[in-house]
Amino acid sequence: MGLRHRLEALFWGYSPLWRRPARRLLRSASLARHRWRSRSAPVGAPPRVVHGPAAESGAVDAGWTVAADAEVSAAADAGVAAALAELQTEPTVDPATSHPRYTLCLEGDAAAVRGLPATLVESMLMAAVAEDSDLVTAGWAEPAPDAHGPTGDLAPFPGVGTPVLLRSPRPGDPARPAVGRALPHLTSLDGPETAPCPLPRSGPHILAPGGRPGVVLRSARDLSVALEDLGAIPGPPTVLFLLPFLAVGGAERLLFDLIADWAGRYRVLVVTLEPHQQGLGQTVDRCRDLTPHVYTLGDWLPRDAHGGALGHLIRRWRVETLVSWNGTVFFYDHAADLRRRFPGLRQVAQLYNHEGGWTARTSPEVLRAVDLHVAVNRRTADALEARGGSPDQIATIHHGVDVPTPFAAGGTRARRRDRRAELGLGEDTFVVGTFIRLHPQKRPLDIVALSRRFEGENVRFLLVGGGPLSSAVDGELARRPAPSLLRRPLAADVLPLYDALDLCLMTSAYEGLPVFLLDGLARGIPCVAPAVGDIPLLLEGGGGVTVGRPGDLDALEAGIRRLMDPDLRRGEGGRGRQRVADRFGLQRFRREYESALFPQHVRRSGGEPADG
């Protein structure tokens, strides 16, 4: 391991030692500020929420009891309660429970109940126990605009309204304000109406009328301890994918391809830890169609409760393999702790970049904790070995996509015409497309600059995306409009947009193996891109033009102009499509991942997993 790698390992290895006290200091300062302001606050001032260990928070009403026997009784019609118990992932729901720990109150009929998220009761129970809440309400919500997390308002579930989970009174409970939480289940809504709620709100928290204003509410509890009396649930081999969020992007597409192929053979849990952002889109709905076990913890649990929630899910659902998919801060901070707590848990880390990012976070401690590192290209695998990783501990698995059957010429022209009409583009316009997350890695401002070089020509650049640089891109376009650029937000399904394209363009500073380019080449659309990551390997036999250096706008422009020749474009597109079919197909991707995540089950079944 080189000196640079050693220094990075030391920095990240010791960073929790200063990050934890820094968080405690910020929490204490925030609490002191709240108490000072609440002295003169008007009646009805919102409560202060303190997250963290009870001993450190100074919160009132500390010293909670463990939530043993957390059975949930459904206060509803017998048919509704039976349908709820049948369809929910939480198996303690029992309308016959005589002394339940919690009671779920909801209206509606059995048909409406079947439209609820499968994890409704389970997630409400975790939220209630994590902060010792008296009640939890739940409903649909969308990611909030210009903010992290869901909107503050809950839309009621159609036909069911707004369910409420109530904690049963316990003997000797001290008098205190009734504290609760509003729990959003993300979905795509068109003009949701705010659910009527008589309770004052403080962010995701609610306070019953008559509660003392300015009170400090709750601190996060260790869910793995508080719910340890709930038994483990048997089932097929189980994998848990840990993500920052379920956005619209290539990482989510690849994950969904795996889950769809494993239906009936494996149980899949998907857990996200960061609040969703509207600009990135969300694919939570799509994920719920593939597996009932979708937990967007970052949207409805405080950060300090994530470790306990994850431990609870691993134990209760008998998780055999945990996969860090696309990287999270939590995983790299807690991989070693997870190894100590769950010595039989197989930990797999997927990495897509060969320098910086999560590769820089791969310290010797992480290398010891992780069973397998999956690199999406050879350069990433080499970087892991340079940091001390054993070759036996590293697997290179390239992304893979489905190669659609070509349409007849007439059908292709019709699809192209219809898609362009929807976008307001002419049939004879040369269209260059880029579908990306607007992040510094992707250099989206280079696309704006390139589009300006084609002003006055019958060329249009279609930029589809959202993310951290959305405001920077919009600000640049406001400062100086780019008539040749057509800007669109991320959509849940961008595949139909490929029908409108003549060329795919990437300007990234670094990449693993872009799914955007794979999808384009699979449809015979050539590309222009920098020679980063495994893009040169992808285009080894043709399929477009590579540029040696990211940010070289002259070379990128020359590549685009070269491929404006229809005969050259047709030939490169055909060679690219064949390359994807031969080397980067979806079935190969599925086989290799199944062998990496479930090696013992693949061997037991006779070697190669099924193509699916």
Coordinates of C-alpha atoms in Angstrom, one line a residue:
M1 CA 0.0 0.0 0.0
G2 CA 1.4 3.4 -1.0
L3 CA 1.9 6.4 1.3
R4 CA -1.2 8.2 -0.1
H5 CA -3.3 5.1 0.5
R6 CA -2.0 4.8 4.0
L7 CA -2.8 8.4 4.8
E8 CA -6.3 8.0 3.4
A9 CA -6.8 4.9 5.5
L10 CA -5.6 6.6 8.6
F11 CA -7.9 9.6 8.0
W12 CA -11.0 7.5 7.4
G13 CA -10.2 5.0 10.1
Y14 CA -10.0 7.7 12.8
S15 CA -12.6 10.0 11.4
P16 CA -15.4 8.6 13.7
L17 CA -13.4 9.7 16.7
W18 CA -13.9 13.4 15.8
R19 CA -17.2 13.1 13.9
R20 CA -19.1 11.6 16.9
P21 CA -18.1 14.3 19.4
A22 CA -18.8 17.0 16.7
R23 CA -22.3 15.6 16.3
R24 CA -22.8 15.6 20.1
L25 CA -21.6 19.2 20.3
L26 CA -23.9 20.4 17.6
R27 CA -26.8 18.5 19.2
S28 CA -26.1 20.1 22.6
A29 CA -25.8 23.6 21.0
S30 CA -29.0 23.2 19.2
L31 CA -30.8 22.0 22.3
A32 CA -29.5 24.9 24.4
R33 CA -30.6 27.4 21.7
H34 CA -34.1 25.8 21.7
R35 CA -34.4 26.0 25.5
W36 CA -33.3 29.7 25.4
R37 CA -35.8 30.6 22.7
S38 CA -38.7 28.6 24.3
R39 CA -38.5 30.8 27.4
S40 CA -40.2 33.6 25.5
A41 CA -41.9 31.4 22.8
P42 CA -45.7 31.8 22.3
V43 CA -48.1 29.1 23.4
G44 CA -48.1 26.3 20.9
A45 CA -44.4 26.6 20.0
P46 CA -43.2 23.4 18.3
P47 CA -41.4 20.8 20.4
R48 CA -37.7 20.2 20.1
V49 CA -36.6 16.8 18.8
V50 CA -33.3 15.4 20.1
H51 CA -31.8 12.4 18.5
G52 CA -29.1 10.4 20.1
P53 CA -28.5 8.1 23.1
A54 CA -30.8 8.9 26.0
A55 CA -28.0 9.4 28.5
E56 CA -26.4 12.1 26.3
S57 CA -29.5 13.9 25.1
G58 CA -30.9 15.4 28.4
A59 CA -34.4 14.6 27.1
V60 CA -37.3 14.5 29.5
D61 CA -39.0 11.2 30.1
A62 CA -35.8 9.2 29.7
G63 CA -35.5 5.7 31.1
W64 CA -37.9 3.9 28.8
T65 CA -38.7 0.2 29.1
V66 CA -37.9 -2.3 26.4
A67 CA -40.8 -2.9 24.1
A68 CA -41.2 -6.6 24.8
D69 CA -44.1 -8.5 23.3
A70 CA -44.6 -6.0 20.5
E71 CA -47.7 -7.6 19.1
V72 CA -50.0 -5.4 17.1
S73 CA -53.8 -5.7 17.2
A74 CA -55.8 -4.4 14.3
A75 CA -58.9 -2.5 15.4
A76 CA -60.9 -3.0 12.2
D77 CA -63.5 -5.2 10.6
A78 CA -62.6 -8.9 10.8
G79 CA -62.2 -9.2 7.0
V80 CA -60.1 -6.1 6.9
A81 CA -57.9 -7.3 9.8
A82 CA -57.5 -10.7 8.1
A83 CA -56.5 -9.1 4.8
L84 CA -54.0 -6.9 6.7
A85 CA -52.4 -9.8 8.5
E86 CA -52.1 -11.8 5.3
L87 CA -50.4 -9.1 3.2
Q88 CA -48.2 -7.3 5.7
T89 CA -44.5 -8.2 6.3
E90 CA -45.1 -7.7 10.1
P91 CA -46.5 -11.1 11.2
T92 CA -47.4 -10.1 14.8
V93 CA -50.6 -8.4 13.5
D94 CA -53.4 -10.4 15.2
P95 CA -56.9 -9.1 15.7
A96 CA -57.4 -11.6 18.5
T97 CA -54.5 -10.3 20.7
S98 CA -56.1 -9.5 24.1
H99 CA -53.3 -7.3 25.5
P100 CA -51.4 -5.9 22.5
R101 CA -48.4 -3.6 22.8
Y102 CA -49.8 -1.5 20.0
T103 CA -53.2 -1.1 18.3
L104 CA -53.5 -0.2 14.6
C105 CA -56.7 1.8 13.8
L106 CA -57.8 2.0 10.2
E107 CA -60.9 2.2 8.1
G108 CA -61.9 0.8 4.7
D109 CA -62.5 -2.6 3.3
A110 CA -60.3 -5.6 2.5
A111 CA -59.8 -4.5 -1.2
A112 CA -58.5 -1.1 -0.1
V113 CA -56.2 -2.7 2.5
R114 CA -54.5 -4.7 -0.3
G115 CA -53.3 -1.4 -1.8
L116 CA -51.2 -0.5 1.3
P117 CA -47.4 -0.8 1.3
A118 CA -46.5 -4.3 2.5
T119 CA -44.2 -2.9 5.2
L120 CA -46.8 -0.4 6.5
V121 CA -47.2 -2.1 10.0
E122 CA -43.6 -3.1 10.3
S123 CA -42.3 0.4 9.5
M124 CA -44.8 2.0 11.8
L125 CA -43.8 -0.3 14.6
M126 CA -40.1 0.4 14.1
A127 CA -40.8 4.2 14.1
A128 CA -42.9 4.0 17.2
V129 CA -40.4 1.9 19.2
A130 CA -37.3 3.9 18.0
E131 CA -38.6 7.1 19.7
D132 CA -41.0 5.6 22.2
S133 CA -43.9 7.4 20.5
D134 CA -47.5 7.3 21.7
L135 CA -48.8 7.2 18.2
V136 CA -47.7 7.0 14.6
T137 CA -49.6 8.2 11.6
A138 CA -48.8 7.1 8.0
G139 CA -49.6 8.1 4.5
W140 CA -48.2 8.7 1.0
A141 CA -45.7 11.4 0.3
E142 CA -43.4 12.6 -2.5
P143 CA -39.8 13.8 -2.1
A144 CA -39.9 17.5 -1.2
P145 CA -38.8 20.1 -3.8
D146 CA -35.4 21.8 -3.0
A147 CA -34.9 19.7 0.1
H148 CA -33.8 16.3 1.4
G149 CA -36.6 14.0 2.5
P150 CA -40.4 13.7 1.8
T151 CA -42.9 16.6 1.8
G152 CA -44.2 17.5 5.2
D153 CA -47.8 16.6 4.3
L154 CA -49.2 13.1 4.2
A155 CA -51.8 12.1 1.6
P156 CA -54.2 9.5 2.9
F157 CA -54.2 6.0 1.5
P158 CA -57.1 5.6 -0.9
G159 CA -60.0 3.8 0.7
V160 CA -58.2 3.5 4.0
G161 CA -57.5 7.1 5.1
T162 CA -54.7 7.7 7.5
P163 CA -53.9 4.7 9.8
V164 CA -52.8 5.4 13.3
L165 CA -50.7 3.1 15.5
L166 CA -51.4 3.7 19.2
R167 CA -49.2 2.5 22.1
S168 CA -51.2 0.8 24.8
P169 CA -50.9 2.6 28.2
R170 CA -48.5 1.0 30.7
P171 CA -49.0 1.0 34.5
G172 CA -46.9 3.7 36.1
D173 CA -46.4 5.7 32.9
P174 CA -45.5 9.3 33.9
A175 CA -47.8 12.1 32.7
R176 CA -46.3 13.6 29.6
P177 CA -47.2 15.1 26.3
A178 CA -48.6 12.7 23.7
V179 CA -45.7 12.5 21.2
G180 CA -46.0 10.9 17.8
R181 CA -44.5 10.7 14.3
A182 CA -45.8 11.1 10.8
L183 CA -44.4 8.4 8.7
P184 CA -44.3 8.9 4.9
H185 CA -44.3 6.1 2.4
L186 CA -42.9 7.5 -0.8
T187 CA -44.9 7.2 -4.0
S188 CA -45.6 9.2 -7.1
L189 CA -48.6 11.4 -6.6
D190 CA -50.4 13.8 -8.8
G191 CA -51.6 16.7 -6.7
P192 CA -51.9 15.0 -3.3
E193 CA -54.3 16.5 -0.9
T194 CA -53.1 17.2 2.7
A195 CA -54.5 14.7 5.2
P196 CA -56.6 16.4 7.9
C197 CA -54.6 16.2 11.1
P198 CA -55.6 17.9 14.4
L199 CA -52.1 17.5 15.8
P200 CA -49.5 20.3 15.8
R201 CA -46.5 19.4 13.6
S202 CA -42.8 19.7 14.1
G203 CA -41.2 18.3 11.0
P204 CA -42.1 14.6 11.0
H205 CA -43.2 14.8 14.6
I206 CA -46.6 15.5 16.0
L207 CA -47.8 16.7 19.5
A208 CA -51.3 16.1 20.8
P209 CA -53.3 19.2 21.7
G210 CA -52.7 20.3 25.3
G211 CA -49.1 19.1 25.3
R212 CA -46.6 21.4 27.0
P213 CA -45.1 23.7 24.3
G214 CA -41.4 23.8 23.9
V215 CA -40.9 20.3 25.3
V216 CA -38.0 18.1 24.4
L217 CA -39.5 15.0 22.8
R218 CA -37.6 11.8 22.2
S219 CA -34.2 10.3 21.5
A220 CA -33.4 7.4 19.2
R221 CA -33.4 3.9 20.8
D222 CA -31.5 0.8 19.7
L223 CA -34.2 -1.1 17.8
S224 CA -32.1 -4.3 17.7
V225 CA -32.4 -4.4 21.5
A226 CA -35.9 -3.0 21.9
L227 CA -37.4 -5.5 19.5
E228 CA -35.2 -8.5 20.3
D229 CA -38.1 -10.5 21.6
L230 CA -39.7 -10.6 18.2
G231 CA -38.7 -14.0 16.7
A232 CA -36.7 -14.5 13.5
I233 CA -38.8 -15.3 10.4
P234 CA -37.9 -18.3 8.3
G235 CA -37.8 -18.2 4.5
P236 CA -35.6 -18.6 1.5
P237 CA -32.0 -17.5 1.4
T238 CA -32.1 -13.7 2.1
V239 CA -30.0 -10.8 0.8
L240 CA -30.2 -7.2 2.0
F241 CA -29.2 -4.4 -0.4
L242 CA -28.1 -1.2 1.3
L243 CA -28.3 2.0 -0.8
P244 CA -28.2 5.7 -0.1
F245 CA -31.6 6.2 -1.9
L246 CA -33.7 4.7 -4.7
A247 CA -33.2 7.4 -7.4
V248 CA -33.7 7.2 -11.1
G249 CA -30.4 5.8 -12.4
G250 CA -28.3 3.0 -13.7
A251 CA -27.6 1.5 -10.3
E252 CA -31.3 1.1 -9.5
R253 CA -31.9 -0.4 -13.0
L254 CA -29.2 -3.1 -12.4
L255 CA -30.6 -3.9 -8.9
F256 CA -34.1 -4.3 -10.2
D257 CA -32.9 -6.6 -13.0
L258 CA -31.4 -8.9 -10.3
I259 CA -34.5 -8.8 -8.0
A260 CA -36.8 -9.6 -10.9
D261 CA -34.7 -12.6 -11.8
W262 CA -34.5 -14.0 -8.3
A263 CA -38.3 -13.9 -7.6
G264 CA -39.3 -17.1 -5.9
R265 CA -35.8 -18.3 -5.2
Y266 CA -34.4 -15.6 -2.8
R267 CA -35.9 -13.1 -0.4
V268 CA -34.7 -9.6 -1.0
L269 CA -34.6 -6.6 1.4
V270 CA -33.9 -3.2 0.1
V271 CA -32.9 -0.5 2.7
T272 CA -32.1 3.1 2.0
L273 CA -30.5 5.4 4.5
E274 CA -30.5 8.9 3.0
P275 CA -33.6 11.1 2.5
H276 CA -34.8 11.2 -1.1
Q277 CA -34.4 14.2 -3.3
Q278 CA -37.0 15.3 -5.7
G279 CA -34.4 16.3 -8.3
L280 CA -33.0 12.7 -8.5
G281 CA -36.5 11.2 -9.0
Q282 CA -37.5 8.1 -7.0
T283 CA -38.0 4.4 -8.0
V284 CA -39.5 3.3 -4.6
D285 CA -42.7 2.4 -6.4
R286 CA -40.9 0.2 -8.9
C287 CA -39.0 -1.5 -6.2
R288 CA -42.1 -2.3 -4.2
D289 CA -43.5 -4.1 -7.3
L290 CA -40.5 -6.4 -7.2
T291 CA -40.2 -7.1 -3.4
P292 CA -42.4 -6.3 -0.5
H293 CA -39.4 -5.6 1.8
V294 CA -38.6 -1.9 1.0
Y295 CA -37.5 0.2 3.9
T296 CA -36.7 3.9 3.2
L297 CA -35.2 4.4 6.7
G298 CA -33.7 7.8 5.8
D299 CA -37.1 9.2 5.2
W300 CA -38.8 8.1 8.5
L301 CA -36.2 7.2 11.1
P302 CA -33.5 9.5 12.7
R303 CA -30.0 8.7 11.6
D304 CA -29.0 7.5 15.1
A305 CA -31.6 4.8 14.9
H306 CA -30.3 3.3 11.6
G307 CA -27.8 0.9 13.1
G308 CA -30.4 -0.6 15.4
A309 CA -33.0 -0.8 12.6
L310 CA -30.5 -2.5 10.3
G311 CA -29.5 -5.0 13.0
H312 CA -33.1 -5.8 13.7
L313 CA -33.8 -6.5 10.1
I314 CA -30.7 -8.7 9.7
R315 CA -31.6 -10.8 12.7
R316 CA -35.4 -11.0 12.1
W317 CA -35.3 -11.8 8.4
R318 CA -32.3 -14.1 8.7
V319 CA -30.2 -12.1 6.2
E320 CA -27.3 -14.2 4.9
T321 CA -25.7 -11.6 2.6
L322 CA -25.6 -7.8 3.0
V323 CA -24.6 -5.8 -0.2
S324 CA -23.4 -2.2 -0.1
W325 CA -24.9 -1.1 -3.4
N326 CA -23.6 2.2 -4.7
G327 CA -22.0 3.0 -1.3
T328 CA -23.3 4.6 1.9
V329 CA -21.4 6.4 4.7
F330 CA -23.0 4.1 7.2
F331 CA -21.6 0.9 5.7
Y332 CA -18.0 2.2 5.6
D333 CA -18.3 3.5 9.2
H334 CA -19.9 0.3 10.5
A335 CA -18.7 -2.6 8.4
A336 CA -16.3 -3.8 11.1
D337 CA -19.0 -3.5 13.8
L338 CA -21.4 -5.5 11.6
R339 CA -18.8 -8.2 11.4
R340 CA -18.5 -8.4 15.2
R341 CA -22.3 -8.4 15.7
F342 CA -23.1 -10.8 12.9
P343 CA -20.0 -13.0 12.3
G344 CA -21.9 -15.3 9.9
L345 CA -23.2 -12.4 7.7
R346 CA -21.6 -12.3 4.3
Q347 CA -20.7 -8.7 3.5
V348 CA -20.2 -7.6 -0.1
A349 CA -19.2 -4.1 -1.3
Q350 CA -19.9 -2.9 -4.8
L351 CA -17.4 -0.3 -6.1
Y352 CA -17.6 1.7 -9.3
N353 CA -14.7 4.1 -9.1
H354 CA -11.0 3.4 -9.0
E355 CA -10.0 6.5 -7.1
G356 CA -11.6 8.8 -4.4
G357 CA -15.1 8.1 -3.2
W358 CA -15.7 4.7 -1.6
T359 CA -12.5 3.3 -2.9
A360 CA -10.6 5.9 -0.7
R361 CA -12.8 4.8 2.2
T362 CA -11.6 1.1 1.8
S363 CA -9.3 1.0 4.8
P364 CA -7.5 -2.1 6.1
E365 CA -10.3 -2.4 8.7
V366 CA -12.9 -2.4 5.9
L367 CA -10.9 -5.0 3.9
R368 CA -10.9 -7.3 6.9
A369 CA -14.7 -6.9 7.5
V370 CA -15.8 -7.4 3.9
D371 CA -16.0 -10.8 2.4
L372 CA -16.0 -9.8 -1.3
H373 CA -15.5 -6.5 -3.1
V374 CA -17.3 -6.4 -6.5
A375 CA -15.5 -4.0 -8.9
V376 CA -17.4 -2.8 -12.0
N377 CA -14.2 -2.6 -14.0
R378 CA -10.6 -3.8 -13.9
R379 CA -9.1 -0.4 -12.8
T380 CA -11.2 -0.5 -9.6
A381 CA -10.1 -4.0 -8.9
D382 CA -6.4 -3.0 -9.4
A383 CA -7.0 0.0 -7.0
L384 CA -8.4 -2.4 -4.3
E385 CA -5.4 -4.6 -4.7
A386 CA -3.1 -1.6 -4.3
R387 CA -4.8 -0.9 -1.0
G388 CA -4.0 -4.3 0.3
G389 CA -7.0 -6.3 -0.9
S390 CA -6.4 -10.0 -1.7
P391 CA -7.2 -11.0 -5.3
D392 CA -9.4 -13.8 -3.8
Q393 CA -11.4 -11.1 -2.1
I394 CA -12.1 -9.1 -5.3
A395 CA -14.4 -9.9 -8.2
T396 CA -14.8 -7.9 -11.4
I397 CA -18.4 -8.0 -12.7
H398 CA -19.2 -5.7 -15.5
H399 CA -22.7 -4.2 -15.8
G400 CA -25.1 -5.9 -18.2
V401 CA -28.3 -4.8 -20.0
D402 CA -31.0 -6.5 -22.1
V403 CA -30.5 -6.2 -25.8
P404 CA -33.9 -5.7 -27.4
T405 CA -35.0 -7.3 -30.6
P406 CA -34.6 -4.9 -33.5
F407 CA -37.9 -3.5 -34.9
A408 CA -38.8 -3.5 -38.5
A409 CA -37.7 -0.3 -40.3
G410 CA -41.2 1.0 -40.4
G411 CA -41.8 0.4 -36.7
T412 CA -38.5 2.1 -35.8
R413 CA -39.4 5.2 -37.9
A414 CA -42.8 5.4 -36.3
R415 CA -41.4 5.2 -32.8
R416 CA -38.8 7.8 -33.6
R417 CA -41.4 10.1 -35.1
D418 CA -43.8 9.7 -32.1
R419 CA -41.1 10.2 -29.5
R420 CA -39.7 13.3 -31.2
A421 CA -43.2 14.8 -31.5
E422 CA -43.7 14.4 -27.8
L423 CA -40.4 16.3 -27.2
G424 CA -41.2 19.0 -29.9
L425 CA -38.3 17.8 -32.1
G426 CA -38.3 17.6 -35.9
E427 CA -37.9 14.3 -37.7
D428 CA -34.8 15.5 -39.5
T429 CA -33.1 17.1 -36.4
F430 CA -29.9 15.5 -35.3
V431 CA -30.5 14.7 -31.6
V432 CA -27.7 14.1 -29.1
G433 CA -28.9 12.7 -25.8
T434 CA -27.4 12.5 -22.3
F435 CA -29.4 10.9 -19.4
I436 CA -27.4 11.4 -16.2
R437 CA -27.4 12.5 -12.5
L438 CA -26.4 16.2 -12.5
H439 CA -23.3 15.7 -10.3
P440 CA -19.7 17.1 -10.6
Q441 CA -18.6 13.6 -11.7
K442 CA -20.7 13.9 -14.9
R443 CA -19.6 17.4 -15.8
P444 CA -23.1 18.5 -17.1
L445 CA -21.9 22.1 -17.8
D446 CA -19.7 20.7 -20.5
I447 CA -22.9 19.6 -22.3
V448 CA -24.3 23.1 -22.0
A449 CA -21.1 24.5 -23.5
L450 CA -21.1 21.9 -26.3
S451 CA -24.7 22.7 -27.3
R452 CA -23.7 26.3 -27.8
R453 CA -21.2 25.3 -30.4
F454 CA -24.0 24.0 -32.6
E455 CA -26.3 27.1 -32.4
G456 CA -27.8 27.8 -35.8
E457 CA -27.5 24.2 -36.9
N458 CA -30.3 21.6 -37.0
V459 CA -28.9 19.9 -33.9
R460 CA -30.4 19.5 -30.5
F461 CA -28.9 18.3 -27.2
L462 CA -31.4 16.4 -25.0
L463 CA -30.2 16.6 -21.3
V464 CA -32.3 14.5 -19.0
G465 CA -31.3 14.6 -15.3
G466 CA -31.5 16.1 -11.9
G467 CA -29.2 16.2 -8.8
P468 CA -26.8 18.4 -6.9
L469 CA -25.9 20.6 -10.0
S470 CA -29.4 21.2 -11.1
S471 CA -29.4 24.8 -9.8
A472 CA -26.0 25.4 -11.4
V473 CA -27.2 24.1 -14.8
D474 CA -30.4 26.1 -14.6
G475 CA -28.5 29.2 -13.4
E476 CA -26.1 29.0 -16.4
L477 CA -29.0 28.6 -18.8
A478 CA -30.7 31.6 -17.2
R479 CA -27.5 33.7 -17.5
R480 CA -27.1 32.7 -21.1
P481 CA -29.7 30.7 -22.9
A482 CA -28.7 27.7 -25.1
P483 CA -31.3 27.4 -27.9
S484 CA -29.8 24.0 -29.0
L485 CA -30.3 22.4 -25.5
L486 CA -33.6 20.7 -24.4
R487 CA -33.7 20.2 -20.7
R488 CA -35.9 17.6 -19.0
P489 CA -36.1 16.2 -15.4
L490 CA -35.3 12.6 -14.6
A491 CA -38.1 10.2 -15.4
A492 CA -38.8 6.8 -13.8
D493 CA -38.5 5.2 -17.2
V494 CA -36.1 6.8 -19.7
L495 CA -35.8 3.9 -22.1
P496 CA -38.5 5.2 -24.5
L497 CA -36.5 8.4 -24.9
Y498 CA -33.7 6.4 -26.7
D499 CA -36.1 6.2 -29.7
A500 CA -35.6 9.9 -30.2
L501 CA -31.7 9.8 -30.3
D502 CA -29.1 9.7 -33.0
L503 CA -26.2 9.8 -30.7
C504 CA -25.4 9.3 -27.0
L505 CA -23.0 11.7 -25.3
M506 CA -21.1 11.5 -22.0
T507 CA -18.7 14.0 -20.6
S508 CA -17.8 12.4 -17.2
A509 CA -14.6 12.9 -15.3
Y510 CA -14.7 9.3 -14.2
E511 CA -16.9 6.3 -14.6
G512 CA -17.3 2.6 -13.9
L513 CA -19.2 1.3 -16.9
P514 CA -22.1 3.6 -17.7
V515 CA -25.5 1.9 -18.0
F516 CA -26.6 4.9 -20.1
L517 CA -24.1 4.0 -22.8
L518 CA -24.9 0.2 -22.6
D519 CA -28.6 0.9 -23.1
G520 CA -27.9 3.2 -26.1
L521 CA -25.5 0.7 -27.8
A522 CA -27.9 -2.1 -27.2
R523 CA -30.3 -0.2 -29.4
G524 CA -27.7 0.5 -32.1
I525 CA -27.1 4.1 -31.0
P526 CA -23.4 5.0 -31.1
C527 CA -21.7 7.3 -28.5
V528 CA -19.1 9.9 -27.9
A529 CA -17.4 9.7 -24.5
P530 CA -14.1 10.2 -22.6
A531 CA -11.8 7.2 -22.3
V532 CA -12.5 6.8 -18.6
G533 CA -13.3 3.6 -16.6
D534 CA -14.1 0.7 -18.9
I535 CA -15.5 2.8 -21.7
P536 CA -12.5 1.9 -23.9
L537 CA -13.2 -1.8 -23.2
L538 CA -16.9 -1.3 -24.1
L539 CA -15.9 0.4 -27.4
E540 CA -13.0 -2.0 -28.2
G541 CA -14.7 -3.3 -31.4
G542 CA -16.5 -0.2 -32.4
G543 CA -19.6 1.7 -31.3
G544 CA -18.5 5.3 -31.2
V545 CA -15.7 7.7 -30.5
T546 CA -13.6 8.0 -27.4
V547 CA -11.9 11.2 -26.3
G548 CA -8.6 10.9 -24.3
R549 CA -9.2 13.6 -21.7
P550 CA -12.4 14.7 -19.9
G551 CA -13.2 18.3 -20.5
D552 CA -11.7 18.4 -24.0
L553 CA -14.6 20.2 -25.7
D554 CA -12.8 20.5 -29.0
A555 CA -12.3 16.7 -29.2
L556 CA -15.9 16.0 -28.0
E557 CA -17.3 18.4 -30.7
A558 CA -15.2 16.7 -33.4
G559 CA -16.4 13.3 -32.3
I560 CA -20.1 14.5 -32.5
R561 CA -19.5 16.0 -36.0
R562 CA -17.8 12.9 -37.2
L563 CA -20.8 10.7 -36.2
M564 CA -23.3 13.0 -38.0
D565 CA -22.4 11.0 -41.1
P566 CA -25.4 8.6 -41.3
D567 CA -23.4 5.7 -42.9
L568 CA -20.6 5.9 -40.3
R569 CA -23.2 6.2 -37.5
R570 CA -25.1 3.2 -38.7
G571 CA -22.0 1.0 -38.9
E572 CA -20.7 2.1 -35.5
G573 CA -24.1 1.5 -33.9
G574 CA -24.3 -2.0 -35.4
R575 CA -20.9 -2.9 -34.0
G576 CA -21.7 -1.4 -30.6
R577 CA -24.9 -3.4 -30.4
Q578 CA -23.1 -6.7 -31.2
R579 CA -20.4 -5.9 -28.6
V580 CA -23.0 -5.4 -25.9
A581 CA -24.8 -8.6 -26.9
D582 CA -21.5 -10.6 -26.9
R583 CA -19.9 -9.2 -23.8
F584 CA -22.3 -7.1 -21.6
G585 CA -25.6 -9.0 -21.8
L586 CA -28.0 -9.2 -18.9
Q587 CA -28.0 -13.0 -18.4
R588 CA -24.2 -13.0 -17.9
F589 CA -24.6 -10.1 -15.3
R590 CA -27.2 -12.0 -13.4
R591 CA -25.3 -15.3 -13.3
E592 CA -22.1 -13.7 -12.0
Y593 CA -23.9 -11.8 -9.3
E594 CA -25.8 -14.8 -8.1
S595 CA -22.6 -16.7 -7.8
A596 CA -21.0 -13.8 -5.9
L597 CA -23.8 -13.3 -3.4
F598 CA -25.0 -16.8 -2.9
P599 CA -22.0 -19.1 -3.6
Q600 CA -23.0 -21.8 -1.2
H601 CA -26.5 -22.1 -2.8
V602 CA -25.2 -22.0 -6.3
R603 CA -22.8 -24.8 -5.6
R604 CA -25.5 -26.8 -3.8
S605 CA -27.8 -26.6 -6.9
G606 CA -25.2 -28.0 -9.2
G607 CA -22.9 -25.2 -10.3
E608 CA -24.3 -22.6 -12.6
P609 CA -27.4 -20.7 -11.5
A610 CA -30.3 -20.6 -13.9
D611 CA -30.5 -18.0 -16.6
G612 CA -33.9 -16.9 -15.4

